[in-house]
Amino acid sequence: MTLAEEELAEELVMPKAPSRLRTVSREFFGSAQGRIGFAVLALMFLLAFAGPLFSPWTYTDKDFTAFLQPPSPRHWFGTLQTGADVFAVTLRGMQKSLIVGLMAALVSTALAAVVGAFAGYFLGWTDRTLSWVTDLLLVLPAFLILAVMSPLFGAGQWPLFVIMLALFLWMVTSKIVRGMAISLKEREFVRAAHYMGVPPVRIIFRHVIPNLSSLLIVDATLNVSTAILTETSLSYFGFGIQPPDVSFGTLIADGSKTAVYAPWTFWFVAGLLVVTVLAVNLIGDALRDAFDPSAKRAR
């Protein structure tokens, strides 16, 4: 296949990304929930990663003259039973939860895209094998498996936790991708690339998966909130992020013990968790409407 023929095939297949991007951006920022969600999430990231620069305390510091003290000019969010500054440990927990949520969402969505696209394009034994793996993971008790593996998520091993968490978030999306890939396989631009000798793997990564970008972007966005909540639940029971590191889940678990008589140990982190998840969901809904305006009109 000559270079000219390959360029012609790509022109036939590749969508006009810049105009599509401008259209989606205009629809997204044209909606109130898109603007609010984006602004709030950007503020959460700014608070999590820039906030510690303005605090006189780090999340490992202990003030042995202020145990379980309420908010004050010295400790903006108060202190814990250990004398740790609530503001510092809360922002550290937010950093970890946001990183875990984003990475788990990206890995799970990428896995769903690859598995679903390969199963839908090749069909046959490839489809049967990948579908069997998908169905098997769907029936496995994810919480129990992650709980059993929790001793491996010690200090500095949180990337392993992210990978394990992502392995249980992609199956449903992959089934949707598979169905759409079967439909895309019969489209003219994919058939044209096939007849011109473009390798199947190249067709999948250059032509099939990019045409599923709207679904994958929305899925990745919504998976962020799912991953954050799952990580919080696992860490609450001691099966997620392990000490000495902290996350939303570990902070909520510790704060729940003193929430009645020292509410600052619980409600600050709980409030930030709710606001973060709400902002991500608003962005996901706005992206879905931007990519599919007909869904918005139907609602």
XYZ file of C-alpha atoms in Angstrom:
299
model
C 0.000 0.000 0.000
C 1.522 3.321 -1.073
C 1.797 6.381 1.131
C -0.717 8.256 -1.026
C -3.266 5.458 -0.682
C -2.821 5.364 3.088
C -3.281 9.136 3.337
C -6.431 8.843 1.199
C -7.756 6.130 3.518
C -7.107 8.301 6.564
C -8.893 11.220 4.936
C -11.886 8.977 4.333
C -11.872 7.651 7.877
C -10.637 10.286 10.273
C -13.267 12.755 11.527
C -12.585 16.466 11.520
C -11.461 16.647 15.128
C -10.928 20.428 15.438
C -14.466 21.379 14.351
C -15.915 18.555 16.422
C -13.934 19.732 19.419
C -15.138 23.303 19.000
C -18.744 22.160 18.734
C -18.533 19.991 21.854
C -16.722 22.726 23.795
C -19.359 25.270 22.831
C -22.173 22.946 23.901
C -20.388 21.993 27.116
C -19.576 25.508 28.301
C -22.924 26.730 27.026
C -24.702 24.670 29.689
C -24.947 25.842 33.282
C -24.087 22.456 34.736
C -20.997 22.208 32.535
C -19.697 25.597 33.648
C -20.497 24.952 37.310
C -19.045 21.440 37.310
C -15.849 22.530 35.553
C -15.378 25.544 37.832
C -15.976 23.556 41.019
C -13.706 20.673 39.979
C -10.962 23.105 38.935
C -11.322 24.772 42.325
C -11.037 21.382 44.064
C -7.828 20.600 42.170
C -6.447 24.042 42.938
C -7.296 23.647 46.607
C -5.834 20.144 46.801
C -2.506 20.868 45.110
C -1.952 24.580 45.800
C -3.612 24.809 49.201
C -0.774 23.078 51.100
C 1.631 25.770 49.891
C -0.229 28.325 52.023
C -0.531 26.177 55.139
C 2.107 26.356 57.888
C 1.512 22.643 58.577
C 2.123 19.496 56.555
C 0.050 16.335 56.812
C 2.809 14.617 58.808
C 3.253 17.444 61.358
C 1.856 17.070 64.884
C 1.015 19.899 67.254
C 1.429 18.383 70.712
C -0.064 21.483 72.320
C -3.375 21.189 70.444
C -5.104 17.814 70.579
C -8.597 17.694 69.068
C -8.888 21.486 68.985
C -11.637 23.308 67.009
C -10.839 25.539 64.025
C -8.721 28.540 64.919
C -6.322 30.984 63.253
C -3.511 28.556 64.113
C -5.327 25.490 62.717
C -7.863 26.529 60.076
C -9.854 23.267 60.142
C -8.911 22.286 63.700
C -6.812 19.310 64.762
C -7.212 15.563 65.155
C -6.711 13.462 68.270
C -3.086 13.032 67.263
C -2.523 16.790 66.933
C -2.409 16.623 63.141
C -3.732 19.645 61.270
C -7.111 18.780 59.709
C -6.624 21.208 56.818
C -3.273 19.651 55.856
C -4.382 16.014 56.108
C -7.660 16.748 54.318
C -5.870 18.269 51.338
C -3.431 15.356 51.294
C -6.364 12.950 51.292
C -8.032 14.912 48.495
C -4.859 14.736 46.420
C -4.656 10.979 46.780
C -8.342 10.390 46.071
C -8.293 12.618 42.983
C -5.177 10.913 41.617
C -6.591 7.449 42.298
C -9.937 8.391 40.732
C -8.401 9.878 37.594
C -5.882 7.089 37.004
C -8.374 4.298 37.674
C -10.900 5.938 35.336
C -8.351 6.338 32.538
C -7.045 2.770 32.856
C -10.522 1.218 33.031
C -11.840 3.230 30.081
C -8.778 2.413 27.964
C -9.166 -1.269 28.817
C -12.862 -1.192 27.966
C -12.137 0.498 24.634
C -9.453 -2.002 23.597
C -11.272 -5.156 24.729
C -14.648 -4.078 23.336
C -13.215 -2.893 20.014
C -11.170 -6.055 19.445
C -14.103 -8.298 20.379
C -16.527 -6.426 18.120
C -14.176 -6.112 15.155
C -12.735 -9.608 15.007
C -15.705 -11.575 16.433
C -15.174 -15.385 16.281
C -12.881 -16.908 18.887
C -11.478 -13.475 19.819
C -14.955 -12.295 20.734
C -15.753 -15.498 22.619
C -12.525 -15.381 24.631
C -12.770 -11.700 25.562
C -16.488 -12.016 26.338
C -15.747 -14.963 28.634
C -13.138 -12.937 30.528
C -15.546 -10.010 30.774
C -18.384 -12.161 32.086
C -16.049 -13.836 34.586
C -14.924 -10.504 36.028
C -18.539 -9.345 36.221
C -19.489 -12.183 38.572
C -16.356 -12.054 40.752
C -16.827 -10.301 44.140
C -14.644 -7.254 43.519
C -14.888 -5.912 47.067
C -13.837 -9.251 48.561
C -10.905 -9.661 46.165
C -9.638 -6.143 46.865
C -10.059 -6.744 50.592
C -8.009 -9.939 50.428
C -5.280 -8.141 48.449
C -5.246 -5.103 50.750
C -1.995 -6.173 52.525
C -0.237 -5.606 49.195
C -1.384 -1.956 49.111
C 1.112 -0.836 51.744
C 3.007 2.425 51.824
C 4.108 3.413 48.342
C 2.112 0.634 46.653
C -1.005 2.665 45.825
C -0.404 2.305 42.024
C -1.114 -1.409 42.459
C -4.370 -0.466 44.160
C -5.245 1.761 41.194
C -4.636 -1.085 38.739
C -6.703 -3.544 40.759
C -9.506 -1.012 41.125
C -9.492 -0.310 37.385
C -9.723 -4.029 36.607
C -13.234 -4.103 38.062
C -14.622 -0.955 36.397
C -14.407 -1.647 32.657
C -16.619 -4.660 31.899
C -20.023 -3.036 31.293
C -18.520 -0.325 29.086
C -16.626 -2.926 27.054
C -19.899 -4.668 26.192
C -21.312 -1.370 24.930
C -18.128 -0.711 22.942
C -18.328 -4.220 21.453
C -21.836 -3.603 20.123
C -20.858 -0.250 18.646
C -17.698 -1.725 17.117
C -19.763 -4.392 15.342
C -21.859 -1.623 13.825
C -18.844 0.514 12.896
C -17.165 -2.454 11.234
C -19.800 -2.332 8.478
C -19.507 1.407 7.888
C -18.149 2.559 4.543
C -14.995 4.257 5.846
C -13.919 1.169 7.830
C -14.615 -1.144 4.901
C -12.699 1.210 2.603
C -9.669 1.102 4.890
C -9.910 -2.696 5.020
C -10.081 -3.061 1.237
C -7.108 -0.729 0.833
C -4.979 -3.079 2.931
C -4.821 -1.191 6.242
C -3.954 -3.745 8.992
C -6.886 -4.620 11.324
C -5.091 -3.432 14.468
C -4.388 -0.080 12.819
C -8.028 0.188 11.773
C -9.128 -0.424 15.353
C -6.824 2.142 16.931
C -6.997 4.759 14.175
C -10.576 4.471 12.991
C -12.866 2.431 15.261
C -11.881 3.654 18.730
C -11.665 7.359 17.724
C -15.240 7.134 16.432
C -16.283 5.970 19.914
C -14.616 8.955 21.589
C -17.876 10.512 22.778
C -18.871 7.388 24.678
C -15.375 6.853 26.062
C -14.910 10.441 27.246
C -18.241 10.452 29.073
C -17.521 7.018 30.534
C -14.079 8.093 31.753
C -15.553 11.182 33.388
C -18.250 9.236 35.218
C -15.734 6.560 36.194
C -13.774 9.204 38.094
C -16.594 9.633 40.601
C -17.170 5.861 40.715
C -13.491 5.237 41.417
C -13.354 7.951 44.094
C -16.404 6.539 45.880
C -15.110 2.969 45.583
C -11.711 3.980 46.913
C -13.396 5.853 49.752
C -15.515 2.832 50.658
C -12.549 0.450 50.582
C -10.314 2.812 52.543
C -13.090 3.369 55.088
C -12.934 -0.336 55.935
C -9.134 -0.377 55.812
C -8.801 -2.147 52.453
C -7.681 0.759 50.250
C -4.976 3.373 50.762
C -2.845 2.208 53.673
C -1.205 4.282 56.448
C 0.858 6.340 56.761
C -0.748 7.781 53.622
C -4.283 9.146 53.784
C -7.289 9.494 51.503
C -10.911 10.555 51.775
C -11.848 7.087 53.004
C -9.254 6.850 55.766
C -10.027 10.379 56.971
C -13.775 9.738 57.027
C -13.199 6.479 58.903
C -11.108 8.251 61.537
C -13.409 11.272 61.710
C -16.561 9.206 62.153
C -15.332 8.164 65.610
C -15.262 11.775 66.813
C -17.903 13.328 64.543
C -20.421 13.848 67.371
C -18.256 15.853 69.787
C -15.600 17.090 67.306
C -17.473 17.600 64.001
C -14.543 19.369 62.311
C -12.712 16.022 62.118
C -15.454 14.600 59.874
C -17.577 17.210 58.142
C -14.848 19.096 56.303
C -13.595 15.992 54.485
C -17.122 14.624 53.986
C -18.246 17.931 52.487
C -15.297 18.069 50.102
C -15.996 14.495 49.003
C -19.631 15.307 48.217
C -18.712 18.492 46.342
C -16.004 16.728 44.302
C -18.239 13.827 43.271
C -21.092 16.209 42.462
C -18.817 18.332 40.260
C -17.573 15.256 38.359
C -21.148 14.067 37.789
C -22.175 17.501 36.519
C -19.284 17.441 34.061
C -20.248 13.938 32.941
C -23.870 14.946 32.337
C -22.811 18.076 30.466
C -20.394 16.102 28.283
C -23.089 13.563 27.472
C -25.428 16.360 26.388
C -22.648 18.033 24.391
C -21.823 14.858 22.466
C -25.482 13.854 22.034
C -27.785 16.920 21.973
C -30.763 14.690 21.126
C -30.510 13.096 24.593
C -30.819 16.525 26.181
C -33.894 17.371 24.085
C -35.466 14.043 25.001
C -35.070 14.795 28.695
